[in-house]
Tab-separated table of C-alpha atoms in Angstrom:
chain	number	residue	atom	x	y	z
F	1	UNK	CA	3.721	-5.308	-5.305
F	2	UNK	CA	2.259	-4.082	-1.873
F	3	UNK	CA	3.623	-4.808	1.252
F	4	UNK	CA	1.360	-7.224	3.798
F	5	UNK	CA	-1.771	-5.150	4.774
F	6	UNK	CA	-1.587	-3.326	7.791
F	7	UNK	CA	-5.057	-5.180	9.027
F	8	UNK	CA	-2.752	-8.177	9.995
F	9	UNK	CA	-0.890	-7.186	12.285
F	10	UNK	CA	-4.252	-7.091	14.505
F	11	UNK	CA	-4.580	-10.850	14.304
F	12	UNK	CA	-1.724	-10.808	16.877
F	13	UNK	CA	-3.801	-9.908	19.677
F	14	UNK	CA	-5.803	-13.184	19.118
F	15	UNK	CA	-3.178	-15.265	17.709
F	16	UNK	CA	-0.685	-17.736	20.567
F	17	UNK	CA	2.332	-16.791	21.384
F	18	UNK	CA	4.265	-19.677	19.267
F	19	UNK	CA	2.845	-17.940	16.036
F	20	UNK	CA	5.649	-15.407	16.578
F	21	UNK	CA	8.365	-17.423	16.288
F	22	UNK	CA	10.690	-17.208	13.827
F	23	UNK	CA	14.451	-18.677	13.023
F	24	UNK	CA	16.100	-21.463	13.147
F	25	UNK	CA	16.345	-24.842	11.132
F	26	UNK	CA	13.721	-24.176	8.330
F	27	UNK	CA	12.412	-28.122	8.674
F	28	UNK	CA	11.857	-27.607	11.927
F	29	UNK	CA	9.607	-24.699	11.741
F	30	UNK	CA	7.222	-26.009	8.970
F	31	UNK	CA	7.235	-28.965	11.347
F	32	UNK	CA	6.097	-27.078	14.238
F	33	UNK	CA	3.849	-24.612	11.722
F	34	UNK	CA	1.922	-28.166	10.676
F	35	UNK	CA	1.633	-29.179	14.482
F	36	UNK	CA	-0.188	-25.194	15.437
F	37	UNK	CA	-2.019	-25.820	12.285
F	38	UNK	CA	-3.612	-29.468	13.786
F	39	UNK	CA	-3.876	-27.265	17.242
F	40	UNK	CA	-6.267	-24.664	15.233
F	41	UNK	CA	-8.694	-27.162	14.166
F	42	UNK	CA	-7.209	-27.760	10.470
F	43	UNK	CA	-7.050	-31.475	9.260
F	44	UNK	CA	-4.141	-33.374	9.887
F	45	UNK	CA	-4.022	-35.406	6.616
F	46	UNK	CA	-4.637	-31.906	4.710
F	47	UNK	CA	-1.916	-30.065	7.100
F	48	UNK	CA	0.440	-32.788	6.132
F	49	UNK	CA	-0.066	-32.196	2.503
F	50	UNK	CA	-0.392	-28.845	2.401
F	51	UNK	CA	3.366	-28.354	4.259
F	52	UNK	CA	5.326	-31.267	2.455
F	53	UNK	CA	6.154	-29.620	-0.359
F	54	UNK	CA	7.124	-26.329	1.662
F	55	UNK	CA	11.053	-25.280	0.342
F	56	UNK	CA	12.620	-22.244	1.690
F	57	UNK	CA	13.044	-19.562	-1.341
F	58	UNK	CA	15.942	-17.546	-0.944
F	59	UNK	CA	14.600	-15.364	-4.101
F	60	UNK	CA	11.532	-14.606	-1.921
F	61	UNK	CA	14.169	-12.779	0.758
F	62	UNK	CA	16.195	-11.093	-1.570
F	63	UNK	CA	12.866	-9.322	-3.119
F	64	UNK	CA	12.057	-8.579	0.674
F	65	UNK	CA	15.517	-6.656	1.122
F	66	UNK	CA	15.363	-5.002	-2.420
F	67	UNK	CA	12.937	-2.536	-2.658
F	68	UNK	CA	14.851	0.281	-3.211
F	69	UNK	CA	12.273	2.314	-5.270
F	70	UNK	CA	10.150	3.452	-2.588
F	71	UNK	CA	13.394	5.726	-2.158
F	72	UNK	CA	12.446	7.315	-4.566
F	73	UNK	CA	10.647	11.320	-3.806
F	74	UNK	CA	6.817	11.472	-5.554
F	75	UNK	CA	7.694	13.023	-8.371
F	76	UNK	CA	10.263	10.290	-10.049
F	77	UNK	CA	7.725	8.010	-8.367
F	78	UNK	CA	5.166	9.069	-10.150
F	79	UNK	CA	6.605	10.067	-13.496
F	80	UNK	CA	8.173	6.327	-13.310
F	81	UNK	CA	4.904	4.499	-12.528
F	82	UNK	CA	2.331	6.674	-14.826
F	83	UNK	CA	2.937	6.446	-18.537
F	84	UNK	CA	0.848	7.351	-21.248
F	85	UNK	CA	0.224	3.778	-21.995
F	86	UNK	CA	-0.756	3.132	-18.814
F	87	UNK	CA	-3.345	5.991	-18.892
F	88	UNK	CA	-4.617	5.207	-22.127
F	89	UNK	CA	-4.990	1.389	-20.843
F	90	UNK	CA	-6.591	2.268	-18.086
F	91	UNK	CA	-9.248	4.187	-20.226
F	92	UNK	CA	-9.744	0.946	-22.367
F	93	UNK	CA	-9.934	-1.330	-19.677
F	94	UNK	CA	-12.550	1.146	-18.063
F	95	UNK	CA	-14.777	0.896	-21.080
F	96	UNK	CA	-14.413	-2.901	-21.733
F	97	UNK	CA	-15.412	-3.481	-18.274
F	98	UNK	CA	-18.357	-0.832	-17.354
F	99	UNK	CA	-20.485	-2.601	-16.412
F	100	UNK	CA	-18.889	-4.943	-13.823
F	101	UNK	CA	-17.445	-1.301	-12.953
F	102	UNK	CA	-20.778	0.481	-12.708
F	103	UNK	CA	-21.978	-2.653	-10.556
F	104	UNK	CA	-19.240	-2.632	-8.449
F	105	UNK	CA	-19.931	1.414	-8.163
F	106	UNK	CA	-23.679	0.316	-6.752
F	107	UNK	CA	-22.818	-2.026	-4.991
F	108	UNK	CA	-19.209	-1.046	-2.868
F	109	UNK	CA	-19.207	2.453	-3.916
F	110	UNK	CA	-15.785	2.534	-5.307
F	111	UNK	CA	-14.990	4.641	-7.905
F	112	UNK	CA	-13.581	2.546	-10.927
F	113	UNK	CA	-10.488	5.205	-11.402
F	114	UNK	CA	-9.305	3.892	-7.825
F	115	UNK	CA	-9.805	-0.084	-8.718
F	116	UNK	CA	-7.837	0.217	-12.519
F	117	UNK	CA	-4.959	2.280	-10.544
F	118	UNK	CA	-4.114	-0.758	-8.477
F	119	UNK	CA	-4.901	-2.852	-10.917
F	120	UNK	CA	-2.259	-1.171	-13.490
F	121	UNK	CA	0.584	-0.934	-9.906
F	122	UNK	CA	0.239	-3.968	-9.062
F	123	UNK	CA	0.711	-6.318	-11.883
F	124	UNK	CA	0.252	-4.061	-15.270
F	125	UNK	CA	-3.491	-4.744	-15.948
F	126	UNK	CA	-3.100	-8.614	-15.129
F	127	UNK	CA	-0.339	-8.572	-17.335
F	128	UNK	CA	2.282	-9.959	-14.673
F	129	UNK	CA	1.029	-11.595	-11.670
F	130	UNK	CA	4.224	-12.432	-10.402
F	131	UNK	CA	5.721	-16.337	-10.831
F	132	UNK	CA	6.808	-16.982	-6.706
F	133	UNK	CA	5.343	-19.941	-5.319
F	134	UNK	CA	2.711	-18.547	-2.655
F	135	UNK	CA	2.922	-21.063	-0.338
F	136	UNK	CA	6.852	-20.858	-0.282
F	137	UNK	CA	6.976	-17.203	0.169
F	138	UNK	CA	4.571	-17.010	2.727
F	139	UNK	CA	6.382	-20.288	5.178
F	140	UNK	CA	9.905	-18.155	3.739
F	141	UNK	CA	8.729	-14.691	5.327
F	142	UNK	CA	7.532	-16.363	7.850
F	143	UNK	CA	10.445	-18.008	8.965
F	144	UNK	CA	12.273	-14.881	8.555
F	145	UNK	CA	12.580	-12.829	11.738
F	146	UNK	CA	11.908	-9.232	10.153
F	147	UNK	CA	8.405	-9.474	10.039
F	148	UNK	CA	6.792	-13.175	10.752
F	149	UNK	CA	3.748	-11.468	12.552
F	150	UNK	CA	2.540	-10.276	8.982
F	151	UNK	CA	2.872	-13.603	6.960
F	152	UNK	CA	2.156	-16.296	9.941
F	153	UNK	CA	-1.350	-15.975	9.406
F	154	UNK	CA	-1.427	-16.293	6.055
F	155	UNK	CA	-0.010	-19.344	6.273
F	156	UNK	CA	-2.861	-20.619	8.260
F	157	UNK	CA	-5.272	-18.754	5.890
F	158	UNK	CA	-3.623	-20.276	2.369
F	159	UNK	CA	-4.114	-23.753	4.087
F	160	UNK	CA	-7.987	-22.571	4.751
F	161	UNK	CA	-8.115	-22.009	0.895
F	162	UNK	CA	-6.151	-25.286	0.325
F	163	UNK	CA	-8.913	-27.325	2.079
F	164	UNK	CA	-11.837	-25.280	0.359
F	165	UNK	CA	-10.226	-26.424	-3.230
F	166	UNK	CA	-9.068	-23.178	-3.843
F	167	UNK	CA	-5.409	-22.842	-3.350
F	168	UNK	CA	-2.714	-25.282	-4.514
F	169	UNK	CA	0.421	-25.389	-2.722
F	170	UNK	CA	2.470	-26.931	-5.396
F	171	UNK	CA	1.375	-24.529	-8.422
F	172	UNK	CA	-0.534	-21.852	-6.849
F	173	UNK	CA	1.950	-18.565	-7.441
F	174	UNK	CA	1.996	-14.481	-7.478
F	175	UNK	CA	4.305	-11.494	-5.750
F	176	UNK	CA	6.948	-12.309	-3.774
F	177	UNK	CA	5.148	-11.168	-0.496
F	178	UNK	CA	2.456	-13.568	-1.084
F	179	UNK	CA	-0.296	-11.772	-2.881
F	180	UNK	CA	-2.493	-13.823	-5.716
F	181	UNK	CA	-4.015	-12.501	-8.998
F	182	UNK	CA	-4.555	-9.006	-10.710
F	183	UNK	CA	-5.188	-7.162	-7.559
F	184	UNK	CA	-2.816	-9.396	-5.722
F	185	UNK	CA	-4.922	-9.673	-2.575
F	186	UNK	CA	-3.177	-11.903	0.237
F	187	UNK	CA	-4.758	-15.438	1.486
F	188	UNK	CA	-6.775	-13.977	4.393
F	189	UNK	CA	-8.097	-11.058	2.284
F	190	UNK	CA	-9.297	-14.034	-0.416
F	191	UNK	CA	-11.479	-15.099	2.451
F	192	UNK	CA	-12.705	-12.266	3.857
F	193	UNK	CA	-13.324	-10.096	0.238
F	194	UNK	CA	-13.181	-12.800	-2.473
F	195	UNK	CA	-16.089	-12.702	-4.236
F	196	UNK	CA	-17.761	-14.678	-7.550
F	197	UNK	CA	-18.341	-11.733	-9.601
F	198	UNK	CA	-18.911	-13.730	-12.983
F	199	UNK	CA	-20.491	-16.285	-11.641
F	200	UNK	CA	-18.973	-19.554	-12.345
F	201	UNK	CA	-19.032	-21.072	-8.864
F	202	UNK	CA	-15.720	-20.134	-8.153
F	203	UNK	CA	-13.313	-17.114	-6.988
F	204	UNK	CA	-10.818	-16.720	-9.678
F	205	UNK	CA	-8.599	-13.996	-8.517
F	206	UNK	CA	-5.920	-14.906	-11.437
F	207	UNK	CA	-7.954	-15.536	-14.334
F	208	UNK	CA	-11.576	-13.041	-13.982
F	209	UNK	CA	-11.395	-9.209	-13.861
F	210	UNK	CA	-14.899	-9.030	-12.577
F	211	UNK	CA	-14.083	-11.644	-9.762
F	212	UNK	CA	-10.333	-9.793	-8.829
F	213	UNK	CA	-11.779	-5.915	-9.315
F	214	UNK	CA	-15.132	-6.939	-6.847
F	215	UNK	CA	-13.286	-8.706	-4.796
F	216	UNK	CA	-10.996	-5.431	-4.937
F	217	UNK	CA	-13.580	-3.119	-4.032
F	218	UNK	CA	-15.061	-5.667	-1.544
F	219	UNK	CA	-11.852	-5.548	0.529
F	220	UNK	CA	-11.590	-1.670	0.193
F	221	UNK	CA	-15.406	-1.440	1.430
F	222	UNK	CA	-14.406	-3.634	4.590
F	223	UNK	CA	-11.697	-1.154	5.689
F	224	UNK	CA	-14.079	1.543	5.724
F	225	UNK	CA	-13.833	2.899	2.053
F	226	UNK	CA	-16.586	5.842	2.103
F	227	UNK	CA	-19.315	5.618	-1.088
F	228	UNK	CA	-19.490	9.232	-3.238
F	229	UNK	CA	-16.767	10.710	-1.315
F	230	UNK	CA	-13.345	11.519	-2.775
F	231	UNK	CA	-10.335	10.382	-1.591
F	232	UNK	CA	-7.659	13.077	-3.154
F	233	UNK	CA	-7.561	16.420	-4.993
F	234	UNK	CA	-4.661	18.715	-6.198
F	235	UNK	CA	-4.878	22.443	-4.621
F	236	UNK	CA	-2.979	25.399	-4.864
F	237	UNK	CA	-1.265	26.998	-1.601
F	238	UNK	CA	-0.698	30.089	-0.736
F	239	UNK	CA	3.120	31.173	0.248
F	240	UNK	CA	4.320	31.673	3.414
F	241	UNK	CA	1.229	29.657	5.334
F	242	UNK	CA	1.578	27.526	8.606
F	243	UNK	CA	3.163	24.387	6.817
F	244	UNK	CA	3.368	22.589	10.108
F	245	UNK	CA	-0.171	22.199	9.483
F	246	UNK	CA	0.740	19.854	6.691
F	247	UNK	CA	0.856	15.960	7.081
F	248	UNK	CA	-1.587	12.750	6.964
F	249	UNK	CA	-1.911	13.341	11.018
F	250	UNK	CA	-3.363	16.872	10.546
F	251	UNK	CA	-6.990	16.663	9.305
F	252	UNK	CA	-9.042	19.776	9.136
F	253	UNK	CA	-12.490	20.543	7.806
F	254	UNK	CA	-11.994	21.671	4.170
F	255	UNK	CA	-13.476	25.143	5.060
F	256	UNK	CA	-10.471	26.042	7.382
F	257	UNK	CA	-7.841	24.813	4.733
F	258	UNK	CA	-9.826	27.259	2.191
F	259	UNK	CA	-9.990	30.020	5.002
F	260	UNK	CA	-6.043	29.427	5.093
F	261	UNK	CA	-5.515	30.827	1.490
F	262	UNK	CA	-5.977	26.337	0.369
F	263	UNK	CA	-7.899	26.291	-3.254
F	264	UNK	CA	-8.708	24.158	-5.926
F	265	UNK	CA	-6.106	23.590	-8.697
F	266	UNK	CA	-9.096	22.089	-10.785
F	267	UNK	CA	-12.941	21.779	-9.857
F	268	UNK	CA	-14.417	22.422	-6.243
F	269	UNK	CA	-13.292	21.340	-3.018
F	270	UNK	CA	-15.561	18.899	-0.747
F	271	UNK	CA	-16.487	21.745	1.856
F	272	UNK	CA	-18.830	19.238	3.747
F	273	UNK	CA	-15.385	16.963	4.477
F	274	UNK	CA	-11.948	17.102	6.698
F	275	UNK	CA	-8.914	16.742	4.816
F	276	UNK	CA	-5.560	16.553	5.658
F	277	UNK	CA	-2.502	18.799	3.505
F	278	UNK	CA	0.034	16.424	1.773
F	279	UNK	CA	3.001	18.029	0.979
F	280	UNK	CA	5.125	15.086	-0.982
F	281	UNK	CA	7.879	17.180	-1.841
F	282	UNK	CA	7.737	20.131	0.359
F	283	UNK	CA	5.958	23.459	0.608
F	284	UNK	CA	7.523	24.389	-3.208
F	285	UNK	CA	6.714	21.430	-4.600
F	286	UNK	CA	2.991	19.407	-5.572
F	287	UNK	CA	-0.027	19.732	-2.724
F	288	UNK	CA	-2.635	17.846	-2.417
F	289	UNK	CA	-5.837	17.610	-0.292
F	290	UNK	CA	-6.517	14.156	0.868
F	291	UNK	CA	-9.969	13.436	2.313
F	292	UNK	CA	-11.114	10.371	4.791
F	293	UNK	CA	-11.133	7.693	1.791
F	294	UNK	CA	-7.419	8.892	1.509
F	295	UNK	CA	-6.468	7.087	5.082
F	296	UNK	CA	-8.237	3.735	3.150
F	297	UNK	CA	-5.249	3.141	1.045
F	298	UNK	CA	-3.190	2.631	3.799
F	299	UNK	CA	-4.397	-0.320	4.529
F	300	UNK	CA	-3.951	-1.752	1.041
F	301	UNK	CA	-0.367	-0.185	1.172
F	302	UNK	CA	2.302	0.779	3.903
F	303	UNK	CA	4.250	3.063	1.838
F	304	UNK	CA	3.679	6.816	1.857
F	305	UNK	CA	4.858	7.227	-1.771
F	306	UNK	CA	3.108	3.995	-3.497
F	307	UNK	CA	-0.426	5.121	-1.808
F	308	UNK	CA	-0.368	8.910	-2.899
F	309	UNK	CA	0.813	7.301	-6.662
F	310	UNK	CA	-2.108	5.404	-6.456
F	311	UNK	CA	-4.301	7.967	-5.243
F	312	UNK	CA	-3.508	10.174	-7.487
F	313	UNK	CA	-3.439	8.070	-11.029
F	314	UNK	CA	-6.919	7.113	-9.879
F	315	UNK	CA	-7.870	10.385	-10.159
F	316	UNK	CA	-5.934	11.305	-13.799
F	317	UNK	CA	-8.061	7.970	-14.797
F	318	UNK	CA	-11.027	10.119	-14.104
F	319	UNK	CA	-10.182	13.087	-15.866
F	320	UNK	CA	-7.702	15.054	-13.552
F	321	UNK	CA	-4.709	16.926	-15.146
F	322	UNK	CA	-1.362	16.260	-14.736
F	323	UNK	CA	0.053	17.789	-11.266
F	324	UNK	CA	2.286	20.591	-10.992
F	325	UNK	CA	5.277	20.076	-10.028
F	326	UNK	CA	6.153	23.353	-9.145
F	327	UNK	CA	10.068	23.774	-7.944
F	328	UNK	CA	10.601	21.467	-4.840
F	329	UNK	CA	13.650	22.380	-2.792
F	330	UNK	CA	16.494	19.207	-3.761
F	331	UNK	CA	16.201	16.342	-1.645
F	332	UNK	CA	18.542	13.558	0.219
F	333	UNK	CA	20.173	11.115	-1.438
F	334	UNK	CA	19.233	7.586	-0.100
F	335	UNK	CA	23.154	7.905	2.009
F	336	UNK	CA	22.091	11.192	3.360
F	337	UNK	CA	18.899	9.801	3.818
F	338	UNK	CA	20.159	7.415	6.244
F	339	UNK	CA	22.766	9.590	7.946
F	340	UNK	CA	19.531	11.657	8.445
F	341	UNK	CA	17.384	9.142	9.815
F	342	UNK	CA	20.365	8.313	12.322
F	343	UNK	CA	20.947	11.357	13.440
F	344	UNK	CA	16.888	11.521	14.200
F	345	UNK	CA	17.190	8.313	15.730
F	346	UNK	CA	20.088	9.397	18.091
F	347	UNK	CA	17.568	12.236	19.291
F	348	UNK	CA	15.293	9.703	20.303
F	349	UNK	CA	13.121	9.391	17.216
F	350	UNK	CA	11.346	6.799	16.190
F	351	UNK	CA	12.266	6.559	12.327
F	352	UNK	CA	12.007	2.699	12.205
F	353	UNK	CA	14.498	0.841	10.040
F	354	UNK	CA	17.554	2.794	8.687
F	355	UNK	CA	16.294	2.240	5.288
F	356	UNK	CA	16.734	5.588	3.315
F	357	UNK	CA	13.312	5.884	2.865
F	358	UNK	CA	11.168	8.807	3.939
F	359	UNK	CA	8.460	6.967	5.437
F	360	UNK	CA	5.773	8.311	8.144
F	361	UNK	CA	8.330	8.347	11.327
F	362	UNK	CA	10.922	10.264	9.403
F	363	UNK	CA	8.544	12.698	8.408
F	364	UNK	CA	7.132	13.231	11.219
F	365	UNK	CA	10.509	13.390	13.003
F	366	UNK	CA	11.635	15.468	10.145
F	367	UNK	CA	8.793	17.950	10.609
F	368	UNK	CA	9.736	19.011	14.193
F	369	UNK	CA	13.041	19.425	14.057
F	370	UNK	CA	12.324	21.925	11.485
F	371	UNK	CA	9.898	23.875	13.610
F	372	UNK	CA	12.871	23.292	16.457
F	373	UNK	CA	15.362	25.105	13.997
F	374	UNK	CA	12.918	28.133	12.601
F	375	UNK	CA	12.833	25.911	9.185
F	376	UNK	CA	9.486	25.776	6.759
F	377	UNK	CA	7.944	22.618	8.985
F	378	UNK	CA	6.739	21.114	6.065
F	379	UNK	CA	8.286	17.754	6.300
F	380	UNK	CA	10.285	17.592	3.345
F	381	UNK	CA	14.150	16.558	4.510
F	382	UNK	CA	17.134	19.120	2.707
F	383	UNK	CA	20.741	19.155	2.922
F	384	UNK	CA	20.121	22.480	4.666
F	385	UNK	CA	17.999	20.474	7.170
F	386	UNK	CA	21.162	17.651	7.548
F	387	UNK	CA	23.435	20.028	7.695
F	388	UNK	CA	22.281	21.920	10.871
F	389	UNK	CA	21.750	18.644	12.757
């Protein structure tokens, strides 16, 4: 299930000051969320509905604190995520659907392979959709002080649905963080991207793969997906290059990474593009190329490891090979992890949470203290590494 969408956290700079708050009696805030609600133009009588069946749902929070698998390095990721029967699936699903993909191809220009990846992540095909009450989670994480800026809005937004006829507060349900149907595509994003793909009249994000996979491709158009480009591609580097070069913040044109000794593990590289080098594992480990449409994902996803996943079964679903894994140096456990990422922190890093996971601040932190100590800088955090901070 993916973490709330980056894109929200803009609605801050437009939203009061009271739609930060967070804490306190639980009754209280759903009282004050129905009064800001009335303030925003909604209607009272609907408002009043709409938040009398709110409960708090302590399953929602405990979800929110366990997602230990993004500790997990790419490869176990991967391996763990991407089964044969999910491949094979994919390929079915591909063919029983052409043409709403070839429309959607037309139309958005996104490549089907990147649509059925989420679409398998996220909830296995359609398969599981997640049973948390929406509304519930979204009031929950709300009222929850680790990240209320993110779900506040939705709020507003599922009530939006609620008076259009198209969200129930009472049975409407998905992922924990407060996604809805195959995709699982938050309130807000239902507004903005939903679209009536089979045309019935209606957006059914739960129940129609053509509505869910536009609707998809719709949202990934609107942050800035890029028609007939590609978005990720397996290469082969040369040893002993400049691996501080490496990382989603580095983007060169492809030409440069091919002057650098950079080459194609399979097919051609886009010459005509900038790219940036992802090393998940290190410079012994798997390397990728990931062009503009790459950044795209992040917007769908937050973490580092669930977007290259993605990226990358989107391509096998469109006739990659499997990646090399090559030898990557051993990595932290999720304790040494976090002894890591404090002693980062206490050099004045910015890792964010003390979570074990190597997300984008660690790396990056990670990566200069290992041009600091004469190490490989290729962002990839060993016990050698711990040991000589």
């Amino acid at each position: 299930m993916r973490p709330a969408s980056l894109i929200l956290a803009l609605t801050l700079a437009t939203a009061p000051l009271a739609a930060q708050a967070c804490g306190g009696s639980f009754s209280a805030f759903v009282a004050d969320l129905e009064r800001e609600s009335v303030s925003r133009g909604h209607d009272p009588a609907a408002a009043r509905r709409f938040f009398s069946g709110i409960r708090q749902s302590p399953s929602v929070l405990k979800a929110d604190r366990a997602q230990g698998v993004f500790q997990k390095p790419f490869i176990d990721f991967a391996r763990n995520l991407i089964s044969t029967s999910r491949l094979k699936q994919g390929q079915a699903k591909s063919g029983q659907y052409d043409a709403v993909f070839d429309r959607i191809e037309r139309n958005y220009g996104v490549n089907r392979g990147v649509l059925l990846a989420f679409w398998a992540f996220e909830t296995d095909y359609g398969g599981f959709q997640g049973n948390f009450n929406t509304a519930n989670a979204l009031v929950t994480l709300s009222h929850d002080c680790r990240r209320p800026e993110l779900f506040r809005p939705q709020v507003f937004a599922a009530l939006e649905l609620y008076e259009r006829g198209a969200f129930d507060p009472a049975t409407t349900t998905g992922a924990w963080a407060g996604e809805i149907g195959m995709v699982q595509m938050l309130p807000r994003d239902i507004i903005e991207s939903g679209v009536d793909a089979d045309g019935d009249g209606r957006v059914s994000l739960k129940t129609s793969a053509p509505d869910a996979l536009t609707s998809g491709a719709a949202m990934l158009s609107s942050f800035g997906w890029r028609a007939g480009e590609p978005w990720l591609q397996e290469v082969r580097v040369p040893a002993g290059m400049d691996w501080s070069q490496s990382g989603v913040d580095v983007a060169k044109p492809v030409r440069e990474w091919e002057a650098m000794g950079v080459s194609a593990r399979s097919g051609n590289l886009s010459r005509g593009l900038t790219a940036s080098l992802i090393l998940p594992q290190g410079h012994k480990g798997p390397a990728f190329l990931a062009y503009p449409n790459f950044n795209v994902y992040f917007d769908w996803n937050q973490s580092f490891t669930y977007v290259l996943t993605a990226a990358y079964f989107a391509t096998r679903l469109e006739g990659a090979p499997v990646f090399d894994a090559r030898t990557p140096e051993p990595g932290l456990s999720g304790a040494d992890m976090k002894s890591l990422q404090r002693k980062l922190q206490a050099r004045g890093y910015d890792v964010g949470k003390i979570d074990g996971i190597l997300g984008a601040g660690t790396r990056a932190a990670v990566q200069k203290e290992q041009a600091r100590l004469g190490l490989p800088a290729d962002a990839w955090p060993t016990p050698a590494l711990l040991a000589r901070l």
